[in-house]
């Protein structure tokens, strides 16, 4: 069988590369690799104060849709952690996460939900796709001004950036979308939760508007030394950058704003359908929330944080505890009828915008569905909603060690 298949393949290759049909060849040149998508800067938005940390204009990459996707829009909010102190935000100005001076065109190809290949991304391949650059350091949500040690201004204008980008896209066709999908990973996944209802409110009733938070379900958990070190860092972001304007009023009425910045609280007040995609053993959350360096002076967790396969049995028990806390925090999302969930137990972070995790032979599967299938089924409503929740690590044989674990 294999030999026969190989022979057929050789024949096919020969017939396309041989000299038999030169006219056919010249008429259909081999497809050139997809072009990187250019950066569009929002130069005029600087008048409204919508600027990156260093005062440069923010930007996005827009790839136009086609055919059945021409009135469908997918807006991806980029991630990249946060800056919680004046010093860190000052340093961030010298990077692509704080200044558009460092931004370049990007390749959507291979990027999962952003891919334009129908086989790899069957439900969204021909949509209008926008990759919004993250350069404010507070999940597109701050609105304040600060001063660096050298006296220069720090612009904390994430909220204005989000608004300026959406306003501009509205003029470019987003306003007449029949389907609109706000997605984001990590700090961008949190931004998606923060803005989901605002985004949805911009469209007429008949448009189908949904959100996907990928690896954005950050836990308000204690670290292995018993401290709430991550909450302290979040507190810095909330205060320094003033994210209060995007927090739910009913939460602010009886809770601390920093508590209201966590997904467990945010999800309670969201009315738009949301898909929560997250690993219960999220590699970044294990590194930065559960076992940050400050909680591990003897570096006993270094190799475990590097690769879950290196964790000893006691560490694995601690990880299971983290998973239980996450599943518990997600109960709110679990009971919302029109919400989707895919909570796997693979050691990874961000799964929708890496082709390898989204839809490949080694993608994580739950109920035998890839993430692309689970999200597509939910978005289109072609199947009854299934909320996928994995068993404890290492039960899932589809969790590949090749999945990305970005910083
Ligand atoms: C934690 O410590 C390790 C080893 O010293 C280092 O490689 C890593 O960058 C540190 N992580 C952070 C977030 O500082
Ligand atoms: C799982 O899905 C694949 C296609 O994605 C299919 O070929 C296979 O038969 C399915 N396995 C089971 C056990 O349903």
Tab-separated table of C-alpha atoms and ligand atoms in Angstrom:
chain	number	residue	atom	x	y	z
A	1	UNK	CA	0.000	0.000	0.000
A	2	UNK	CA	2.677	2.453	1.065
A	3	UNK	CA	4.749	1.600	-1.995
A	4	UNK	CA	1.754	2.110	-4.256
A	5	UNK	CA	1.009	5.442	-2.625
A	6	UNK	CA	4.618	6.491	-3.024
A	7	UNK	CA	4.514	5.513	-6.686
A	8	UNK	CA	1.397	7.602	-7.231
A	9	UNK	CA	3.076	10.504	-5.492
A	10	UNK	CA	6.140	10.215	-7.712
A	11	UNK	CA	3.900	10.150	-10.767
A	12	UNK	CA	2.081	13.257	-9.629
A	13	UNK	CA	5.344	15.062	-8.948
A	14	UNK	CA	6.724	14.031	-12.316
A	15	UNK	CA	3.674	15.161	-14.187
A	16	UNK	CA	3.899	18.599	-12.595
A	17	UNK	CA	7.629	19.043	-12.831
A	18	UNK	CA	8.358	17.285	-16.120
A	19	UNK	CA	8.598	19.016	-19.471
A	20	UNK	CA	5.264	17.558	-20.642
A	21	UNK	CA	3.130	20.573	-19.920
A	22	UNK	CA	5.243	23.710	-19.828
A	23	UNK	CA	2.251	25.920	-20.560
A	24	UNK	CA	0.408	24.635	-17.538
A	25	UNK	CA	3.514	25.285	-15.481
A	26	UNK	CA	3.934	28.835	-16.619
A	27	UNK	CA	0.222	29.504	-16.186
A	28	UNK	CA	0.238	28.396	-12.533
A	29	UNK	CA	3.552	29.140	-10.868
A	30	UNK	CA	4.164	27.408	-7.555
A	31	UNK	CA	2.437	29.437	-4.825
A	32	UNK	CA	4.805	31.957	-3.304
A	33	UNK	CA	5.095	31.865	0.488
A	34	UNK	CA	2.575	34.190	2.193
A	35	UNK	CA	3.814	37.724	2.646
A	36	UNK	CA	4.356	39.104	6.140
A	37	UNK	CA	1.458	41.389	7.053
A	38	UNK	CA	2.438	45.059	7.214
A	39	UNK	CA	2.207	47.153	10.371
A	40	UNK	CA	-0.385	49.937	10.318
A	41	UNK	CA	0.429	52.732	12.749
A	42	UNK	CA	-2.360	54.828	14.246
A	43	UNK	CA	-0.554	58.099	13.778
A	44	UNK	CA	-3.684	60.254	14.225
A	45	UNK	CA	-4.607	58.495	17.452
A	46	UNK	CA	-1.723	60.206	19.230
A	47	UNK	CA	-3.883	63.351	19.241
A	48	UNK	CA	-6.343	61.457	21.459
A	49	UNK	CA	-3.482	60.334	23.664
A	50	UNK	CA	-3.581	56.753	22.386
A	51	UNK	CA	0.130	55.999	22.557
A	52	UNK	CA	2.573	53.290	23.582
A	53	UNK	CA	4.520	53.577	26.857
A	54	UNK	CA	7.167	55.750	25.202
A	55	UNK	CA	4.693	58.015	23.355
A	56	UNK	CA	5.037	56.381	19.924
A	57	UNK	CA	1.842	55.542	17.987
A	58	UNK	CA	0.292	52.099	18.545
A	59	UNK	CA	-0.204	49.694	15.657
A	60	UNK	CA	-1.916	46.632	14.224
A	61	UNK	CA	-1.626	44.244	11.302
A	62	UNK	CA	-4.706	43.778	9.105
A	63	UNK	CA	-5.145	40.947	6.649
A	64	UNK	CA	-8.318	41.372	4.597
A	65	UNK	CA	-10.817	38.516	4.388
A	66	UNK	CA	-12.284	37.082	1.212
A	67	UNK	CA	-15.275	35.146	-0.123
A	68	UNK	CA	-17.585	33.888	2.600
A	69	UNK	CA	-15.277	35.488	5.193
A	70	UNK	CA	-15.366	39.021	3.834
A	71	UNK	CA	-17.829	40.269	6.461
A	72	UNK	CA	-16.352	38.256	9.313
A	73	UNK	CA	-13.708	39.793	11.574
A	74	UNK	CA	-11.287	38.260	14.031
A	75	UNK	CA	-9.463	40.727	16.284
A	76	UNK	CA	-6.488	39.292	18.179
A	77	UNK	CA	-5.092	41.241	21.136
A	78	UNK	CA	-1.413	40.450	21.599
A	79	UNK	CA	-0.062	39.358	25.004
A	80	UNK	CA	3.273	39.821	26.769
A	81	UNK	CA	2.880	40.081	30.570
A	82	UNK	CA	2.569	43.469	32.314
A	83	UNK	CA	4.740	46.154	33.873
A	84	UNK	CA	3.897	46.911	37.485
A	85	UNK	CA	6.544	49.446	38.539
A	86	UNK	CA	7.937	52.703	37.167
A	87	UNK	CA	11.283	51.041	36.644
A	88	UNK	CA	9.903	48.072	34.715
A	89	UNK	CA	7.645	50.260	32.584
A	90	UNK	CA	10.615	52.528	31.825
A	91	UNK	CA	12.694	49.574	30.689
A	92	UNK	CA	9.810	48.255	28.630
A	93	UNK	CA	9.921	51.408	26.479
A	94	UNK	CA	13.103	50.044	24.952
A	95	UNK	CA	11.322	46.909	23.691
A	96	UNK	CA	8.676	45.942	21.145
A	97	UNK	CA	6.202	45.706	24.057
A	98	UNK	CA	6.551	49.397	24.856
A	99	UNK	CA	7.344	51.186	21.621
A	100	UNK	CA	6.279	50.873	17.989
A	101	UNK	CA	9.799	51.939	17.004
A	102	UNK	CA	10.727	48.264	17.380
A	103	UNK	CA	7.726	46.722	15.601
A	104	UNK	CA	8.053	44.952	12.253
A	105	UNK	CA	5.639	43.223	9.833
A	106	UNK	CA	4.610	39.784	11.060
A	107	UNK	CA	3.837	36.435	9.476
A	108	UNK	CA	0.315	35.111	10.172
A	109	UNK	CA	1.144	31.795	8.546
A	110	UNK	CA	1.542	29.002	11.092
A	111	UNK	CA	-0.305	31.019	13.689
A	112	UNK	CA	-3.267	28.734	14.337
A	113	UNK	CA	-6.481	30.746	14.428
A	114	UNK	CA	-4.790	33.456	12.289
A	115	UNK	CA	-3.655	31.069	9.558
A	116	UNK	CA	-5.128	31.558	6.071
A	117	UNK	CA	-4.814	27.910	5.066
A	118	UNK	CA	-8.269	26.313	4.994
A	119	UNK	CA	-6.914	22.879	5.946
A	120	UNK	CA	-5.177	24.190	9.048
A	121	UNK	CA	-7.827	26.719	10.078
A	122	UNK	CA	-11.127	25.620	8.505
A	123	UNK	CA	-13.517	28.013	10.261
A	124	UNK	CA	-11.600	31.305	10.224
A	125	UNK	CA	-9.069	31.047	7.362
A	126	UNK	CA	-10.763	33.561	5.072
A	127	UNK	CA	-11.872	36.094	7.704
A	128	UNK	CA	-10.557	39.613	8.052
A	129	UNK	CA	-7.867	39.166	10.679
A	130	UNK	CA	-6.279	41.806	12.853
A	131	UNK	CA	-3.296	41.357	15.128
A	132	UNK	CA	-3.259	44.281	17.565
A	133	UNK	CA	0.166	45.068	19.012
A	134	UNK	CA	0.510	45.291	22.786
A	135	UNK	CA	2.617	48.244	23.890
A	136	UNK	CA	1.019	49.591	27.081
A	137	UNK	CA	1.879	46.957	29.698
A	138	UNK	CA	-1.574	46.756	31.324
A	139	UNK	CA	-3.705	44.501	29.085
A	140	UNK	CA	-5.011	47.426	26.965
A	141	UNK	CA	-6.695	48.851	30.054
A	142	UNK	CA	-4.735	51.594	31.795
A	143	UNK	CA	-5.432	55.299	31.602
A	144	UNK	CA	-2.881	57.446	33.423
A	145	UNK	CA	0.408	59.235	33.089
A	146	UNK	CA	3.557	58.566	35.066
A	147	UNK	CA	7.092	59.830	35.309
A	148	UNK	CA	10.276	57.825	34.875
A	149	UNK	CA	13.275	58.397	37.167
A	150	UNK	CA	14.905	60.580	34.510
A	151	UNK	CA	11.826	62.817	34.444
A	152	UNK	CA	10.476	61.639	31.091
A	153	UNK	CA	6.784	60.806	30.746
A	154	UNK	CA	5.446	57.260	30.928
A	155	UNK	CA	2.246	56.904	28.947
A	156	UNK	CA	-0.185	54.413	30.446
A	157	UNK	CA	-2.815	54.545	27.710
A	158	UNK	CA	-3.834	50.972	26.985
A	159	UNK	CA	-7.537	51.765	27.143
A	160	UNK	CA	-7.168	54.593	24.631
A	161	UNK	CA	-5.171	52.270	22.360
A	162	UNK	CA	-7.920	49.639	22.434
A	163	UNK	CA	-10.553	52.283	21.657
A	164	UNK	CA	-8.559	53.964	18.895
A	165	UNK	CA	-7.840	50.629	17.186
A	166	UNK	CA	-11.460	49.459	17.332
A	167	UNK	CA	-12.704	52.881	16.107
A	168	UNK	CA	-10.341	52.781	13.131
A	169	UNK	CA	-11.270	49.184	12.273
A	170	UNK	CA	-14.952	50.125	12.441
A	171	UNK	CA	-14.306	52.594	9.645
A	172	UNK	CA	-12.422	49.954	7.690
A	173	UNK	CA	-15.383	47.561	7.586
A	174	UNK	CA	-15.698	46.123	11.087
A	175	UNK	CA	-18.892	48.140	11.599
A	176	UNK	CA	-20.730	46.067	9.001
A	177	UNK	CA	-19.431	42.712	10.231
A	178	UNK	CA	-21.954	39.896	10.445
A	179	UNK	CA	-19.557	37.951	12.668
A	180	UNK	CA	-16.981	39.449	15.041
A	181	UNK	CA	-14.641	37.507	17.286
A	182	UNK	CA	-12.392	39.151	19.899
A	183	UNK	CA	-9.529	36.875	20.908
A	184	UNK	CA	-6.242	37.175	22.752
A	185	UNK	CA	-3.660	35.153	24.594
A	186	UNK	CA	-2.055	35.638	28.003
A	187	UNK	CA	-2.169	39.355	28.936
A	188	UNK	CA	-4.179	39.655	25.683
A	189	UNK	CA	-6.521	36.911	26.919
A	190	UNK	CA	-7.127	38.949	30.049
A	191	UNK	CA	-7.676	42.028	27.835
A	192	UNK	CA	-10.283	40.045	25.911
A	193	UNK	CA	-12.221	39.391	29.119
A	194	UNK	CA	-11.880	43.036	30.169
A	195	UNK	CA	-13.235	44.364	26.855
A	196	UNK	CA	-15.571	41.605	25.671
A	197	UNK	CA	-18.861	43.278	26.616
A	198	UNK	CA	-17.723	46.686	25.363
A	199	UNK	CA	-16.691	45.101	22.061
A	200	UNK	CA	-20.001	43.297	21.697
A	201	UNK	CA	-22.018	46.447	22.500
A	202	UNK	CA	-20.611	48.154	19.397
A	203	UNK	CA	-22.522	45.870	17.015
A	204	UNK	CA	-26.186	45.620	16.064
A	205	UNK	CA	-28.216	42.825	17.663
A	206	UNK	CA	-28.174	40.628	14.569
A	207	UNK	CA	-24.366	40.377	14.394
A	208	UNK	CA	-22.841	37.293	15.986
A	209	UNK	CA	-20.243	38.559	18.485
A	210	UNK	CA	-18.164	36.290	20.728
A	211	UNK	CA	-14.840	36.272	22.588
A	212	UNK	CA	-12.059	33.768	23.221
A	213	UNK	CA	-9.696	34.124	26.179
A	214	UNK	CA	-6.638	31.948	25.568
A	215	UNK	CA	-4.316	31.372	28.547
A	216	UNK	CA	-5.831	34.468	30.152
A	217	UNK	CA	-7.419	32.803	33.172
A	218	UNK	CA	-4.877	33.951	35.749
A	219	UNK	CA	-5.454	32.683	39.262
A	220	UNK	CA	-5.379	34.778	42.392
A	221	UNK	CA	-3.452	31.967	44.077
A	222	UNK	CA	-0.831	31.770	46.808
A	223	UNK	CA	2.650	30.742	45.739
A	224	UNK	CA	4.560	27.779	47.228
A	225	UNK	CA	5.828	29.963	50.086
A	226	UNK	CA	2.278	30.979	50.986
A	227	UNK	CA	2.589	34.558	49.686
A	228	UNK	CA	0.249	36.271	47.265
A	229	UNK	CA	3.162	37.543	45.190
A	230	UNK	CA	1.238	37.614	41.927
A	231	UNK	CA	-1.590	39.616	43.479
A	232	UNK	CA	1.011	42.147	44.640
A	233	UNK	CA	2.349	42.458	41.119
A	234	UNK	CA	-1.188	42.837	39.745
A	235	UNK	CA	-1.845	45.459	42.410
A	236	UNK	CA	1.102	47.426	41.008
A	237	UNK	CA	-0.387	47.295	37.499
A	238	UNK	CA	-3.866	48.268	38.701
A	239	UNK	CA	-2.645	51.268	40.744
A	240	UNK	CA	0.217	52.553	38.575
A	241	UNK	CA	-1.649	52.325	35.276
A	242	UNK	CA	-5.150	53.013	36.638
A	243	UNK	CA	-7.195	50.256	35.044
A	244	UNK	CA	-10.301	51.056	37.113
A	245	UNK	CA	-12.335	52.304	34.132
A	246	UNK	CA	-12.581	48.826	32.616
A	247	UNK	CA	-13.412	46.934	35.806
A	248	UNK	CA	-17.000	45.812	36.434
A	249	UNK	CA	-18.857	48.335	38.598
A	250	UNK	CA	-20.672	45.696	40.588
A	251	UNK	CA	-17.332	44.168	41.545
A	252	UNK	CA	-15.771	47.534	42.444
A	253	UNK	CA	-18.751	48.250	44.684
A	254	UNK	CA	-17.705	45.618	47.172
A	255	UNK	CA	-14.210	44.445	46.310
A	256	UNK	CA	-10.701	45.741	45.968
A	257	UNK	CA	-9.942	46.811	42.337
A	258	UNK	CA	-7.052	44.351	42.135
A	259	UNK	CA	-9.394	41.473	42.965
A	260	UNK	CA	-11.717	42.713	40.216
A	261	UNK	CA	-8.837	42.483	37.693
A	262	UNK	CA	-8.779	38.681	38.050
A	263	UNK	CA	-10.817	36.497	35.647
A	264	UNK	CA	-12.624	34.712	38.503
A	265	UNK	CA	-14.326	38.058	39.251
A	266	UNK	CA	-14.436	39.448	35.702
A	267	UNK	CA	-16.273	36.476	34.247
A	268	UNK	CA	-19.176	36.946	36.669
A	269	UNK	CA	-20.336	40.100	34.929
A	270	UNK	CA	-19.692	39.275	31.248
A	271	UNK	CA	-22.891	38.867	29.182
A	272	UNK	CA	-21.307	38.041	25.805
A	273	UNK	CA	-20.582	34.367	24.978
A	274	UNK	CA	-16.956	33.564	25.820
A	275	UNK	CA	-14.770	30.547	25.156
A	276	UNK	CA	-12.232	29.881	27.922
A	277	UNK	CA	-9.188	28.061	26.583
A	278	UNK	CA	-6.529	27.300	29.173
A	279	UNK	CA	-4.271	24.577	30.440
A	280	UNK	CA	-4.904	23.701	34.076
A	281	UNK	CA	-1.113	23.243	34.227
A	282	UNK	CA	-0.381	26.511	32.387
A	283	UNK	CA	3.411	26.700	32.105
A	284	UNK	CA	3.546	30.465	32.655
A	285	UNK	CA	1.220	30.411	35.635
A	286	UNK	CA	3.322	27.683	37.243
A	287	UNK	CA	6.443	29.773	36.648
A	288	UNK	CA	5.145	33.166	37.694
A	289	UNK	CA	2.191	32.563	40.035
A	290	UNK	CA	2.711	29.208	41.727
A	291	UNK	CA	6.494	28.957	42.000
A	292	UNK	CA	8.084	32.351	41.241
A	293	UNK	CA	11.805	32.634	42.003
A	294	UNK	CA	11.027	34.750	45.062
A	295	UNK	CA	9.188	31.795	46.594
A	296	UNK	CA	11.898	29.273	45.811
A	297	UNK	CA	15.240	30.534	47.207
A	298	UNK	CA	16.830	27.082	47.025
A	299	UNK	CA	15.783	26.671	43.386
A	300	UNK	CA	14.128	23.329	44.045
A	301	UNK	CA	11.484	24.073	41.426
A	302	UNK	CA	13.711	25.214	38.564
A	303	UNK	CA	13.742	21.970	36.583
A	304	UNK	CA	10.052	21.281	37.301
A	305	UNK	CA	9.113	24.764	36.020
A	306	UNK	CA	11.238	24.131	32.974
A	307	UNK	CA	9.502	20.865	32.101
A	308	UNK	CA	6.619	19.263	33.977
A	309	UNK	CA	8.205	15.869	33.347
A	310	UNK	CA	10.919	16.825	35.845
A	311	UNK	CA	8.498	17.443	38.714
A	312	UNK	CA	8.740	15.050	41.624
A	313	UNK	CA	5.670	13.506	43.236
A	314	UNK	CA	5.333	16.192	45.906
A	315	UNK	CA	5.549	18.950	43.292
A	316	UNK	CA	3.011	17.121	41.143
A	317	UNK	CA	0.618	17.097	44.114
A	318	UNK	CA	1.055	20.869	44.418
A	319	UNK	CA	0.311	21.218	40.699
A	320	UNK	CA	-2.873	19.184	41.109
A	321	UNK	CA	-3.888	21.596	43.864
A	322	UNK	CA	-3.368	24.492	41.438
A	323	UNK	CA	-5.511	22.709	38.859
A	324	UNK	CA	-8.295	22.180	41.401
A	325	UNK	CA	-8.222	25.880	42.266
A	326	UNK	CA	-8.496	26.774	38.585
A	327	UNK	CA	-11.400	24.410	37.935
A	328	UNK	CA	-13.094	25.848	41.010
A	329	UNK	CA	-12.580	29.451	39.826
A	330	UNK	CA	-14.067	28.493	36.485
A	331	UNK	CA	-17.380	27.359	37.935
A	332	UNK	CA	-18.873	30.702	36.913
A	333	UNK	CA	-17.920	30.025	33.299
A	334	UNK	CA	-18.994	26.417	33.569
A	335	UNK	CA	-22.611	27.294	34.356
A	336	UNK	CA	-23.074	29.911	31.613
A	337	UNK	CA	-24.974	28.019	28.934
A	338	UNK	CA	-23.587	29.728	25.857
A	339	UNK	CA	-19.958	29.683	26.999
A	340	UNK	CA	-17.372	27.216	25.743
A	341	UNK	CA	-14.448	25.658	27.577
A	342	UNK	CA	-11.356	23.649	26.729
A	343	UNK	CA	-9.286	23.051	29.850
A	344	UNK	CA	-6.527	20.597	29.032
A	345	UNK	CA	-3.733	19.308	31.240
A	346	UNK	CA	-0.853	19.930	28.847
A	347	UNK	CA	2.174	21.926	30.033
A	348	UNK	CA	1.910	24.899	27.681
A	349	UNK	CA	0.799	28.552	27.470
A	350	UNK	CA	-1.295	30.074	24.638
A	351	UNK	CA	-2.760	27.467	22.320
A	352	UNK	CA	-4.919	29.259	19.729
A	353	UNK	CA	-2.224	31.135	17.861
A	354	UNK	CA	0.324	28.358	17.482
A	355	UNK	CA	-0.508	26.032	14.592
A	356	UNK	CA	1.055	23.108	16.427
A	357	UNK	CA	-1.398	23.437	19.333
A	358	UNK	CA	-4.411	24.711	17.389
A	359	UNK	CA	-4.717	22.022	14.754
A	360	UNK	CA	-1.906	19.600	14.018
A	361	UNK	CA	-1.259	15.865	14.351
A	362	UNK	CA	0.166	16.546	17.833
A	363	UNK	CA	-2.471	19.033	19.045
A	364	UNK	CA	-3.933	18.428	22.487
A	365	UNK	CA	-7.277	16.649	22.126
A	366	UNK	CA	-10.215	16.441	24.484
A	367	UNK	CA	-13.175	14.226	23.586
A	368	UNK	CA	-11.045	13.496	20.512
A	369	UNK	CA	-11.435	17.126	19.361
A	370	UNK	CA	-8.583	19.468	18.557
A	371	UNK	CA	-8.821	23.028	19.864
A	372	UNK	CA	-9.669	24.199	16.328
A	373	UNK	CA	-12.614	21.775	16.220
A	374	UNK	CA	-13.846	22.582	19.727
A	375	UNK	CA	-13.703	26.356	19.149
A	376	UNK	CA	-15.180	26.046	15.646
A	377	UNK	CA	-18.069	23.864	16.852
A	378	UNK	CA	-18.818	26.381	19.590
A	379	UNK	CA	-18.442	29.518	17.472
A	380	UNK	CA	-20.609	28.277	14.608
A	381	UNK	CA	-23.143	26.495	16.820
A	382	UNK	CA	-23.112	23.530	14.419
A	383	UNK	CA	-22.898	21.115	17.349
A	384	UNK	CA	-24.261	21.157	20.856
A	385	UNK	CA	-21.881	22.938	23.221
A	386	UNK	CA	-19.506	20.596	25.032
A	387	UNK	CA	-17.376	21.976	27.880
A	388	UNK	CA	-14.164	20.025	27.749
A	389	UNK	CA	-12.355	19.478	31.031
A	390	UNK	CA	-9.316	17.235	31.107
A	391	UNK	CA	-8.300	14.716	33.764
A	392	UNK	CA	-5.204	15.179	35.973
A	393	UNK	CA	-1.751	15.316	34.426
A	394	UNK	CA	-0.301	13.014	33.008
A	395	UNK	CA	-3.505	11.255	31.978
A	396	UNK	CA	-3.888	12.790	28.510
A	397	UNK	CA	-1.739	10.949	25.936
A	398	UNK	CA	-2.221	13.753	23.385
A	399	UNK	CA	-0.178	16.229	25.481
A	400	UNK	CA	3.008	16.556	23.469
A	401	UNK	CA	6.225	17.837	24.994
A	402	UNK	CA	6.711	19.866	21.796
A	403	UNK	CA	3.947	22.327	22.695
A	404	UNK	CA	5.220	25.901	23.147
A	405	UNK	CA	5.985	27.195	26.656
A	406	UNK	CA	6.637	30.884	25.879
A	407	UNK	CA	8.078	33.072	28.666
B	1	LIG	C1	14.513	32.573	37.926
B	1	LIG	O1	15.797	32.049	38.190
B	1	LIG	C2	16.387	31.359	37.093
B	1	LIG	C3	17.714	30.754	37.580
B	1	LIG	O2	18.412	31.605	38.407
B	1	LIG	C4	16.576	32.312	35.938
B	1	LIG	O3	17.118	31.628	34.827
B	1	LIG	C5	15.231	32.895	35.546
B	1	LIG	O4	15.376	33.850	34.524
B	1	LIG	C6	14.584	33.541	36.765
B	1	LIG	N1	13.224	33.950	36.377
B	1	LIG	C7	12.797	35.198	36.521
B	1	LIG	C8	11.415	35.451	36.098
B	1	LIG	O5	13.466	36.089	36.976
B	2	LIG	C1	-10.610	10.825	16.510
B	2	LIG	O1	-10.703	11.771	15.457
B	2	LIG	C2	-10.004	11.415	14.280
B	2	LIG	C3	-10.144	12.532	13.262
B	2	LIG	O2	-9.862	13.751	13.814
B	2	LIG	C4	-10.573	10.112	13.730
B	2	LIG	O3	-9.826	9.716	12.613
B	2	LIG	C5	-10.533	9.017	14.802
B	2	LIG	O4	-11.184	7.870	14.321
B	2	LIG	C6	-11.203	9.495	16.068
B	2	LIG	N1	-11.016	8.496	17.108
B	2	LIG	C7	-12.019	8.090	17.879
B	2	LIG	C8	-11.667	7.093	18.925
B	2	LIG	O5	-13.158	8.494	17.736
